[in-house]
PDB file of C-alpha atoms and ligand atoms in Angstrom:
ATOM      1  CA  UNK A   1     127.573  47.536 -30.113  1.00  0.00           C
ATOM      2  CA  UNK A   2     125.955  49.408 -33.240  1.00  0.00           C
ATOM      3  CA  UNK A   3     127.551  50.778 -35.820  1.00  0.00           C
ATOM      4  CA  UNK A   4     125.797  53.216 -38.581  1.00  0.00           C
ATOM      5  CA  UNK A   5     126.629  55.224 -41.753  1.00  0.00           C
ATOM      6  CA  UNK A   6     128.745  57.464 -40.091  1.00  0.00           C
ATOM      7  CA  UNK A   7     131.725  54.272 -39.355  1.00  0.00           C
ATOM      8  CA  UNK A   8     132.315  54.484 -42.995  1.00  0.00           C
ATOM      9  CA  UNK A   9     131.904  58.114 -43.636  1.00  0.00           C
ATOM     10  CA  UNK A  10     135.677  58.564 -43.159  1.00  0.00           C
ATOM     11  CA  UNK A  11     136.357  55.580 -46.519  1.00  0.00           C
ATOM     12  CA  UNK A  12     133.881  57.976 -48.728  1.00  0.00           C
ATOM     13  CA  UNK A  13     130.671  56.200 -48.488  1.00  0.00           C
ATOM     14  CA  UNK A  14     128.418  58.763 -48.129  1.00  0.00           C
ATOM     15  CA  UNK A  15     125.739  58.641 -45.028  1.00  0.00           C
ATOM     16  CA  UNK A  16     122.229  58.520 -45.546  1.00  0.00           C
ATOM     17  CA  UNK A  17     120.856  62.087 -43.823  1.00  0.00           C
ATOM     18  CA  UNK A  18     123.455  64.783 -43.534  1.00  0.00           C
ATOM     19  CA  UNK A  19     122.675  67.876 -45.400  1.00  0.00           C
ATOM     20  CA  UNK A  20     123.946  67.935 -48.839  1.00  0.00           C
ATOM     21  CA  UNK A  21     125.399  64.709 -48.665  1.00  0.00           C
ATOM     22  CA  UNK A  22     123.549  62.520 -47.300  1.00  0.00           C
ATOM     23  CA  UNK A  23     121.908  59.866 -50.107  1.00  0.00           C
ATOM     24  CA  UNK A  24     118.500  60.251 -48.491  1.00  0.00           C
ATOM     25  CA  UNK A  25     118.889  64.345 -49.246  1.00  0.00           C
ATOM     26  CA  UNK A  26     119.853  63.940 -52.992  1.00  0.00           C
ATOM     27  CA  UNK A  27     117.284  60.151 -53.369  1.00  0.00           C
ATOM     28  CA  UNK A  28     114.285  59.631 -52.792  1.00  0.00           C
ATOM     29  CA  UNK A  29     114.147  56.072 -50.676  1.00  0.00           C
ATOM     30  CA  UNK A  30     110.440  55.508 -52.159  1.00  0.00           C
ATOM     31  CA  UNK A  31     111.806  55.654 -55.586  1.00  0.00           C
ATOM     32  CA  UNK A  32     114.921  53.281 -54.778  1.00  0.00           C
ATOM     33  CA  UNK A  33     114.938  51.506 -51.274  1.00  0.00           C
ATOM     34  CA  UNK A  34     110.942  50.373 -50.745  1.00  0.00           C
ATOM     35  CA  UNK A  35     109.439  46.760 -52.437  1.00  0.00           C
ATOM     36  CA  UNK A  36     106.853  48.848 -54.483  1.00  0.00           C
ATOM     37  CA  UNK A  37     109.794  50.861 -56.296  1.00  0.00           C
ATOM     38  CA  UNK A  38     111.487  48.003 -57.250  1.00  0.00           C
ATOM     39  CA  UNK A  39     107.843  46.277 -58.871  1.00  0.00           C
ATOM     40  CA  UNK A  40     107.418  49.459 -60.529  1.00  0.00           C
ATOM     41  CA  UNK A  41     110.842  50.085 -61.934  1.00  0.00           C
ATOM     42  CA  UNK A  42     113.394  47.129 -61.200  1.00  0.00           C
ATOM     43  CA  UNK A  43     116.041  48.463 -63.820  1.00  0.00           C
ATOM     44  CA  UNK A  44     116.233  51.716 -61.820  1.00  0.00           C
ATOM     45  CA  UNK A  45     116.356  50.530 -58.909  1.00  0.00           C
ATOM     46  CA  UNK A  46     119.382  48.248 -59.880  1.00  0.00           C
ATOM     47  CA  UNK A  47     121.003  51.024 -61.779  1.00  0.00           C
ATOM     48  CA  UNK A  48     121.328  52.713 -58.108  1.00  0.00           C
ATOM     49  CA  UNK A  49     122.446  49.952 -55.732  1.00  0.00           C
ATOM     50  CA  UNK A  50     125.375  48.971 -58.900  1.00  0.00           C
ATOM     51  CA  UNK A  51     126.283  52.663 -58.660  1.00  0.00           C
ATOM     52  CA  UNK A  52     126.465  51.486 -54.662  1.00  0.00           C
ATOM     53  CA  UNK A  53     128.302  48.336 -55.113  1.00  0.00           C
ATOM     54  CA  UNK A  54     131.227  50.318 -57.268  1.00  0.00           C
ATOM     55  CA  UNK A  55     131.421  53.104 -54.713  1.00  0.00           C
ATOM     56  CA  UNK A  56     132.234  50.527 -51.957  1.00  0.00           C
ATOM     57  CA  UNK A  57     134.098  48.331 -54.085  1.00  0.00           C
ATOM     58  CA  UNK A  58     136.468  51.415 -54.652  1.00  0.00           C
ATOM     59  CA  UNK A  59     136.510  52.265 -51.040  1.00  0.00           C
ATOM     60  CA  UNK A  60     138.698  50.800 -48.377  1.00  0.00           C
ATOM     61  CA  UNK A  61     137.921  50.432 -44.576  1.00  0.00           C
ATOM     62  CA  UNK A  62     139.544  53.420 -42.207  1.00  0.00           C
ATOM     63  CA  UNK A  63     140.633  53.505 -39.214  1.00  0.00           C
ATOM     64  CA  UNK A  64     137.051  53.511 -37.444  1.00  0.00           C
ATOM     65  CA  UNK A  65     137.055  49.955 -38.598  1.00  0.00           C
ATOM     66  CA  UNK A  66     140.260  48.794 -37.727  1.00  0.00           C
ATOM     67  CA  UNK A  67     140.128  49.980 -34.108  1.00  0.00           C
ATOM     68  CA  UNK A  68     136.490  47.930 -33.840  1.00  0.00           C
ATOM     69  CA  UNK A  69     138.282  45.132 -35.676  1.00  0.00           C
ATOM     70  CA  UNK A  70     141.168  44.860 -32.815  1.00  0.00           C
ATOM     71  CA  UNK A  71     138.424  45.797 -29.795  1.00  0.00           C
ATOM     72  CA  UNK A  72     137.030  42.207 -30.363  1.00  0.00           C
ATOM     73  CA  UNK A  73     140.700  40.854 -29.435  1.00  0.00           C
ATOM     74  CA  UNK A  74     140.718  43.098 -26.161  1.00  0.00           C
ATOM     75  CA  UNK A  75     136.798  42.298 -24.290  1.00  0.00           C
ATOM     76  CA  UNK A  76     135.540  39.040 -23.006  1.00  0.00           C
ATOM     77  CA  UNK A  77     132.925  39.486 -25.916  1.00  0.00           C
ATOM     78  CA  UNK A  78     131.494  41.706 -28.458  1.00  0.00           C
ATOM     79  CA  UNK A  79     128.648  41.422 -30.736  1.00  0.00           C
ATOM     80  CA  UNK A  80     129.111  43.729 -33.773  1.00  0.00           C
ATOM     81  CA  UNK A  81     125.798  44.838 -34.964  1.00  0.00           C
ATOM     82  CA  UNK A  82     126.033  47.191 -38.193  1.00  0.00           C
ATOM     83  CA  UNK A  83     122.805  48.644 -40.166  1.00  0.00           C
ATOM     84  CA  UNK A  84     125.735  49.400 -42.738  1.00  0.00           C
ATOM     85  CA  UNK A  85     125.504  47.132 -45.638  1.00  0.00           C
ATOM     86  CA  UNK A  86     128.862  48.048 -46.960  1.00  0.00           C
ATOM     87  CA  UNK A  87     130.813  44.868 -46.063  1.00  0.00           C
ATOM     88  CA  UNK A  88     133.615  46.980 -44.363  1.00  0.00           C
ATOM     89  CA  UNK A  89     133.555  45.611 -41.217  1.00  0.00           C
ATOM     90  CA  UNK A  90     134.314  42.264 -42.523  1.00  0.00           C
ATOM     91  CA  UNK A  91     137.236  43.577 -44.403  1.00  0.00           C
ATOM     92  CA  UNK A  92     138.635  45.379 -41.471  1.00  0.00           C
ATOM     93  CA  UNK A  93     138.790  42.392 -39.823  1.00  0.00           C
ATOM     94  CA  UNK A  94     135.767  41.599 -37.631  1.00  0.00           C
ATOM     95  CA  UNK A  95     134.110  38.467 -37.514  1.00  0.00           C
ATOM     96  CA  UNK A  96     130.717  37.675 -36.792  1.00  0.00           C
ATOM     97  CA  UNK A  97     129.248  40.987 -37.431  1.00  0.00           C
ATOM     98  CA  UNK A  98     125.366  41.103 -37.775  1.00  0.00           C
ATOM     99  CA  UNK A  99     124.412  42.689 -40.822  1.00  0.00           C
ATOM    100  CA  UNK A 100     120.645  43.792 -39.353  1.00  0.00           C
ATOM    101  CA  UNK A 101     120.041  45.600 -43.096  1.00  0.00           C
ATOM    102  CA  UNK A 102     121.368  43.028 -44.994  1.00  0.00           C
ATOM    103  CA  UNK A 103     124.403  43.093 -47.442  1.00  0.00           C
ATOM    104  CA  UNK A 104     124.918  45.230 -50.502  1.00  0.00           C
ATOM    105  CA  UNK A 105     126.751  42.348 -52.688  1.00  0.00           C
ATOM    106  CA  UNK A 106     124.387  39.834 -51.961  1.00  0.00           C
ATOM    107  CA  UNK A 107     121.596  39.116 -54.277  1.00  0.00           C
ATOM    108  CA  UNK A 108     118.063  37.813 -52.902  1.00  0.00           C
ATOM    109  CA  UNK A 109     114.977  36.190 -55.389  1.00  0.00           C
ATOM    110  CA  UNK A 110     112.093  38.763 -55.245  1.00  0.00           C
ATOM    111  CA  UNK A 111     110.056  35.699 -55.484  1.00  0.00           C
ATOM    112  CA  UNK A 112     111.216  33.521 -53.041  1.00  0.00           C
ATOM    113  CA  UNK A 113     113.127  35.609 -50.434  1.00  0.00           C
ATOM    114  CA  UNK A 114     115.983  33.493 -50.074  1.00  0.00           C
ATOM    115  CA  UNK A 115     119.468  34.765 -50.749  1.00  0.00           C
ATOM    116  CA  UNK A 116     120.742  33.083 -54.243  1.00  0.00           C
ATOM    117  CA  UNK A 117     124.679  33.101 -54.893  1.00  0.00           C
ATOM    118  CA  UNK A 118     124.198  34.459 -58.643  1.00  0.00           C
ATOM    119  CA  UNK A 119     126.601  36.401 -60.618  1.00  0.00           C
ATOM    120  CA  UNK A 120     125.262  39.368 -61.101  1.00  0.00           C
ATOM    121  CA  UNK A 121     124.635  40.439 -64.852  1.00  0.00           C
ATOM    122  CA  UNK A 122     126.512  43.816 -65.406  1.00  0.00           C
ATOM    123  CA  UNK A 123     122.917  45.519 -66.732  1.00  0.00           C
ATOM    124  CA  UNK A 124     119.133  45.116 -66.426  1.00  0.00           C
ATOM    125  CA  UNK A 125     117.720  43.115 -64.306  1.00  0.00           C
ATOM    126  CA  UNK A 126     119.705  39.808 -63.323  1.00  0.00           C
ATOM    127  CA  UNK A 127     117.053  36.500 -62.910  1.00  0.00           C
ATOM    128  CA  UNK A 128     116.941  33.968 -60.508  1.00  0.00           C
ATOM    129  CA  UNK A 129     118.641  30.488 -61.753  1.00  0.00           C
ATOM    130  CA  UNK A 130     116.274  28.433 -60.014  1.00  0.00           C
ATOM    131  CA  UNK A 131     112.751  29.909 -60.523  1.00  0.00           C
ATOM    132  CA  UNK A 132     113.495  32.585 -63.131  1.00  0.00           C
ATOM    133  CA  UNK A 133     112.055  35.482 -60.984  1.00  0.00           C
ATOM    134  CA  UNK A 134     114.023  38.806 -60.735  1.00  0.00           C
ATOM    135  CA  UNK A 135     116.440  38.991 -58.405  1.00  0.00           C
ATOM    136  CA  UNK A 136     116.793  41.679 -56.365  1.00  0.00           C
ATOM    137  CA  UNK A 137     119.879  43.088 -53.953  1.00  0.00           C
ATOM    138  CA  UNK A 138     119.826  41.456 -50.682  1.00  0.00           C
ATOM    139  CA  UNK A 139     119.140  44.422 -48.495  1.00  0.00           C
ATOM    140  CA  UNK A 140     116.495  45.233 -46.213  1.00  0.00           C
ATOM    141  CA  UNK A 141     113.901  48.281 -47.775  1.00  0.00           C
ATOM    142  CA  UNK A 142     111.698  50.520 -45.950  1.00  0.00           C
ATOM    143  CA  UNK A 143     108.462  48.928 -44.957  1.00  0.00           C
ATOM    144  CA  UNK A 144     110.196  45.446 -44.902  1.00  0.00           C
ATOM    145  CA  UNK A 145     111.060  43.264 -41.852  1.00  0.00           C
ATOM    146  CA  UNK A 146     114.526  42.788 -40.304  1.00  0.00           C
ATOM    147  CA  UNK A 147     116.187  39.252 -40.723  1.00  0.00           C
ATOM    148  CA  UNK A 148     114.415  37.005 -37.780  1.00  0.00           C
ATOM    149  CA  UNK A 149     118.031  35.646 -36.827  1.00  0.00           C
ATOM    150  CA  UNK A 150     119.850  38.889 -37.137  1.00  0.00           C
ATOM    151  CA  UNK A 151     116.907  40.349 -34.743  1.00  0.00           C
ATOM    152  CA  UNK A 152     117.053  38.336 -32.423  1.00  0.00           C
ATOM    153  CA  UNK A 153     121.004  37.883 -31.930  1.00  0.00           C
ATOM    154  CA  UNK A 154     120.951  41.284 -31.745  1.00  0.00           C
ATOM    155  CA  UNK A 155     118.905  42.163 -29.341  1.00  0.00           C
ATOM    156  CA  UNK A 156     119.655  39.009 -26.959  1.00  0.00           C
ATOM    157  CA  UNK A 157     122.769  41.079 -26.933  1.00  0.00           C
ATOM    158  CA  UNK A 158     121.710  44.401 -25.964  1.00  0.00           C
ATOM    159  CA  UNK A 159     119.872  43.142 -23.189  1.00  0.00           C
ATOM    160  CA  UNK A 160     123.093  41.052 -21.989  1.00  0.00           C
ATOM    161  CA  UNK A 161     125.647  43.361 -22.128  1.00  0.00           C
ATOM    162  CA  UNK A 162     127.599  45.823 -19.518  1.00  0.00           C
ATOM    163  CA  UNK A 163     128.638  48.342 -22.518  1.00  0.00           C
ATOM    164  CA  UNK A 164     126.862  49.838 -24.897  1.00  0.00           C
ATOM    165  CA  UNK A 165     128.502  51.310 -27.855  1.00  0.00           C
ATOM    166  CA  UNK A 166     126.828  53.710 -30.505  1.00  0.00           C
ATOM    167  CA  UNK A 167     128.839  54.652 -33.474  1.00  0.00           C
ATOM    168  CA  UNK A 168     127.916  56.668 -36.394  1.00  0.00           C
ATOM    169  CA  UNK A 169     124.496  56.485 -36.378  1.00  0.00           C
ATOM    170  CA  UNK A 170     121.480  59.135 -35.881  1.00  0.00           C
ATOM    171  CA  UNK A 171     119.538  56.712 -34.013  1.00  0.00           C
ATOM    172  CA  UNK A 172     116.188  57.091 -35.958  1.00  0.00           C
ATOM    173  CA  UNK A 173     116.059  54.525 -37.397  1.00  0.00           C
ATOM    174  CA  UNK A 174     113.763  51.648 -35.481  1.00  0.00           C
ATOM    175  CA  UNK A 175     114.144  48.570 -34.759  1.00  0.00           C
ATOM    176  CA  UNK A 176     117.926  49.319 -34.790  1.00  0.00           C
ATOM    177  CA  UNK A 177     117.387  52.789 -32.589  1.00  0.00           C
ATOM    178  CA  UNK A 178     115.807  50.638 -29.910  1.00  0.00           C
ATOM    179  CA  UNK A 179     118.926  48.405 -29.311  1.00  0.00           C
ATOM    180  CA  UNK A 180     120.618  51.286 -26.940  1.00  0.00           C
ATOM    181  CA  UNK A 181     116.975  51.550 -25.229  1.00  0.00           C
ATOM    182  CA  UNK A 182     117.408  47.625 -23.873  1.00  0.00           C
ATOM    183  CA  UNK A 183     120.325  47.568 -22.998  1.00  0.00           C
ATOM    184  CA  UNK A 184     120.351  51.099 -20.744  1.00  0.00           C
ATOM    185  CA  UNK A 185     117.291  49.055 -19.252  1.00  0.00           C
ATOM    186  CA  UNK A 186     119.144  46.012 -18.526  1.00  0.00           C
ATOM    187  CA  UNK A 187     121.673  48.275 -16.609  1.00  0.00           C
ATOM    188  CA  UNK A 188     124.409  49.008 -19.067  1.00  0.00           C
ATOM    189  CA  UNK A 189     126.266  51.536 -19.885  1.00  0.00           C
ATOM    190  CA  UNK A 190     126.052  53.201 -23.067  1.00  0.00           C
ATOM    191  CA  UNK A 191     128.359  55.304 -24.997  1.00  0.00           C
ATOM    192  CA  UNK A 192     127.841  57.161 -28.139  1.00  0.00           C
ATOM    193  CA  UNK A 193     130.320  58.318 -30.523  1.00  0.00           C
ATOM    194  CA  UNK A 194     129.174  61.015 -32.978  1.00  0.00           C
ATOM    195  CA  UNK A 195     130.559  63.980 -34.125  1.00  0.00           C
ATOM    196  CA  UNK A 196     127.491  65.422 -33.356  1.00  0.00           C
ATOM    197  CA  UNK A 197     124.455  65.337 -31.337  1.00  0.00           C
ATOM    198  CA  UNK A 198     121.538  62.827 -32.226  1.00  0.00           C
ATOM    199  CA  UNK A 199     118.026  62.933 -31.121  1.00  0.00           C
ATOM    200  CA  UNK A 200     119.423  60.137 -28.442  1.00  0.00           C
ATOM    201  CA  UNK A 201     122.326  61.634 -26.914  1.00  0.00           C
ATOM    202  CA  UNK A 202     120.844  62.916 -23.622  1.00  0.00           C
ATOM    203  CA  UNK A 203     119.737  59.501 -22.801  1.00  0.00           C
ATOM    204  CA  UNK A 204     123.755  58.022 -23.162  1.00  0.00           C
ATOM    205  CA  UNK A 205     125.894  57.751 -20.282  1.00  0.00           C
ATOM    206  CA  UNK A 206     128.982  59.421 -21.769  1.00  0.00           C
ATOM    207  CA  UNK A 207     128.836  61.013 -25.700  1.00  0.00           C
ATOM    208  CA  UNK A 208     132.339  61.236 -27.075  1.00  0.00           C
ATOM    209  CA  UNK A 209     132.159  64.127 -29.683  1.00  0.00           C
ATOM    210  CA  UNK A 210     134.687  63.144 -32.688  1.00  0.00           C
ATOM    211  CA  UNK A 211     134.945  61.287 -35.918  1.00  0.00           C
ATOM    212  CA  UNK A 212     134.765  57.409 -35.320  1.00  0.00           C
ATOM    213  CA  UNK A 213     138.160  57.286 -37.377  1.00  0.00           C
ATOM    214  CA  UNK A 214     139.645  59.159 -34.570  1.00  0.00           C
ATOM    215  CA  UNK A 215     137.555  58.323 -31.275  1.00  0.00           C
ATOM    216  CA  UNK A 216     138.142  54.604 -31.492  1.00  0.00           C
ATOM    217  CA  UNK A 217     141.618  54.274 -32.345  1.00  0.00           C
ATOM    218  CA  UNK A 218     142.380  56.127 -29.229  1.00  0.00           C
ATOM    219  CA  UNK A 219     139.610  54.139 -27.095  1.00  0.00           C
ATOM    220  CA  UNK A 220     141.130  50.966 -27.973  1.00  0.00           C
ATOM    221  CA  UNK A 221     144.724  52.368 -27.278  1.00  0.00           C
ATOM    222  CA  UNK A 222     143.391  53.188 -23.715  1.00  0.00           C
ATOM    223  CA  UNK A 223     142.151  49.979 -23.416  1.00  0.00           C
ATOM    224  CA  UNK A 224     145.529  48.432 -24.806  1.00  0.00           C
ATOM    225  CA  UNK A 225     147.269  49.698 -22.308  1.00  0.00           C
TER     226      UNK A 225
HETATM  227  P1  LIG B 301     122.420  58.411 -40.967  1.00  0.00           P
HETATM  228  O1  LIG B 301     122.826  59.030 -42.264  1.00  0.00           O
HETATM  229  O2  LIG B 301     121.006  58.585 -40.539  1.00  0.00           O
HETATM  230  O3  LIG B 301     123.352  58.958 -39.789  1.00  0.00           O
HETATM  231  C1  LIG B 301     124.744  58.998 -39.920  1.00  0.00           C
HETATM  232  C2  LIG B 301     125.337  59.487 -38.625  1.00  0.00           C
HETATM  233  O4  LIG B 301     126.746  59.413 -38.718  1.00  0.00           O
HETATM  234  C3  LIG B 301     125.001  60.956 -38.257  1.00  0.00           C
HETATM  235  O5  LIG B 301     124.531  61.005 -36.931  1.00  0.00           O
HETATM  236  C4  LIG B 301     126.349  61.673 -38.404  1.00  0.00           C
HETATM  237  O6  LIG B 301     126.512  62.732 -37.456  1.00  0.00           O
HETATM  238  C5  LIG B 301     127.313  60.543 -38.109  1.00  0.00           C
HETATM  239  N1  LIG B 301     128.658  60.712 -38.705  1.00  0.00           N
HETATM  240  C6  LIG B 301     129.046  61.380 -39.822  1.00  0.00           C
HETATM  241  N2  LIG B 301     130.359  61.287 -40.028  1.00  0.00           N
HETATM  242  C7  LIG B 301     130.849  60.533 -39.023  1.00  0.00           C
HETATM  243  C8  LIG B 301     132.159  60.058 -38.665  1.00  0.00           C
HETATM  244  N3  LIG B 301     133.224  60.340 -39.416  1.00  0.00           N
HETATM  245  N4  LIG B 301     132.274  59.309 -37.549  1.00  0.00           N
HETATM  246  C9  LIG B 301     131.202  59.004 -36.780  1.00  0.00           C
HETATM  247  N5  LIG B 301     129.951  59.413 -37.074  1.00  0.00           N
HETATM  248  C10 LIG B 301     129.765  60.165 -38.166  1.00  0.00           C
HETATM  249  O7  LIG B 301     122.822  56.860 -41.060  1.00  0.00           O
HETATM  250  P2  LIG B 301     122.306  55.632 -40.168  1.00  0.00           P
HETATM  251  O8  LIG B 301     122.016  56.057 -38.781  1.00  0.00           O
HETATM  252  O9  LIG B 301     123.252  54.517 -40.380  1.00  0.00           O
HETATM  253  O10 LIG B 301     118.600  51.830 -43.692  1.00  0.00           O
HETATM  254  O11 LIG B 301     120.952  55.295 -40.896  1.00  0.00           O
HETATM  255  C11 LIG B 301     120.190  54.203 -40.462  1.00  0.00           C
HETATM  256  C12 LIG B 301     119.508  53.533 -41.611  1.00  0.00           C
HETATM  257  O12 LIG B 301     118.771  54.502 -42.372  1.00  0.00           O
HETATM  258  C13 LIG B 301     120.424  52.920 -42.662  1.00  0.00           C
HETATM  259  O13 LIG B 301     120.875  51.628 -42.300  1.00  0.00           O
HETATM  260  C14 LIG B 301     119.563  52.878 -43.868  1.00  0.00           C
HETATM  261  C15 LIG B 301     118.931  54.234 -43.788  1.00  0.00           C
HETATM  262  O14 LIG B 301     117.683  54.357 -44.386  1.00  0.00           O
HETATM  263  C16 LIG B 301     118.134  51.119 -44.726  1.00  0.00           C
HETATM  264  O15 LIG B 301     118.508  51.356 -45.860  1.00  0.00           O
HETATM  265  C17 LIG B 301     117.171  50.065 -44.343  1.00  0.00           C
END
């Protein structure tokens, strides 16, 4: 399954694209979320994702979370993959989840890619301890690639499973959009839960219209009982 912005929406992290409160309406991602912003203005750029890290810090996970949490007790197998970078899955309970955009509180060199456990300096621009290069959150920017292992766990997935859940998510973003595409081809079916239409819901088997916080507590119920 895939989970998107939308899974946390309901814990008051805002979502990147709705009108008027969606982060890409009031940011611009090329100023905060591409490699180029960051060389041009790192201390801006890490103004924004600390502003990020104390919004989720202050949030809790909801009841979207919870009921995806107790689903993995109740199928042979699920494989959790999230473009959220929020951490909330993990604190609602699920393990194993695939973070395909990375993770908000980790911390990755700029000059060496690899994540580095560093405590991050409350201001500026926090340095790697090993080559002294900037370090940089550990979250995947526009233009950049997904995680090879994350990729590829995830979509070995999709094209090996018999349900397909969509949550939360406007499906435009690629490569994540094109997990629901394999697995409808390898004969599953797919579900999407969304309050509202995306550019992808004609193509799911079944949409359930709702917030996740309310759809999936009740799915898992009816498949509690
Ligand atoms: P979007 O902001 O594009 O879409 C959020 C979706 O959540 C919309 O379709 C909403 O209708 C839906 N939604 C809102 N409230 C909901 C609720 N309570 N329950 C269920 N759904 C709800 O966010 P994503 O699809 O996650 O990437 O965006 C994908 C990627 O674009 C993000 O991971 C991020 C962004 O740029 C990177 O930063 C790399």
């Amino acid at each position: 399954m895939l989970t998107g912005a939308g899974v946390s929406a309901e814990s008051g992290v805002p979502t990147f694209r709705e009108a008027q409160t969606g982060l890409w309406e009031q940011y611009d991602p090329m100023d905060l979320a591409t490699p180029e912003a960051f060389a041009r203005d790192p201390e801006l750029v890490w103004r924004w994702y600390r502003w990020r890290r104390d919004l989720v810090a202050g949030a809790e996970p909801n009841a979207g979370h919870r009921a995806l949490a107790e689903l993995q007790s109740l199928v042979p197998r699920l494989t959790l993959v999230t473009q959220n970078v929020d951490g909330m899955h993990q604190r609602a309970g699920s393990s194993d989840v695939i973070e395909f955009h990375g993770n908000l509180f980790s911390n990755r060199c700029s000059a060496e890619a690899r994540i580095v456990n560093a405590a991050d300096d409350d201001d500026g621009v926090p340095s790697c301890p090993d080559c002294g290069g900037y370090l940089r959150p550990g979250v995947v920017w526009f233009g950049e690639a997904i995680p090879e292992e994350a990729l590829h766990a995830s979509f070995a997935a999709a094209a090996d499973c018999d349900v397909f859940l969509s949550v939360g998510t406007s499906s435009l973003v690629y490569p994540a959009a094109g997990l629901a595409d394999v697995a409808r081809e390898a004969g599953a079916v797919t579900i999407e839960v969304n309050p509202s239409p995306t550019s992808q819901s004609e193509s799911y088997t079944a949409s359930l219209r709702g917030n996740s916080g309310m759809v999936l507590p009740q799915l898992v119920e009816s498949l509690a009982h």
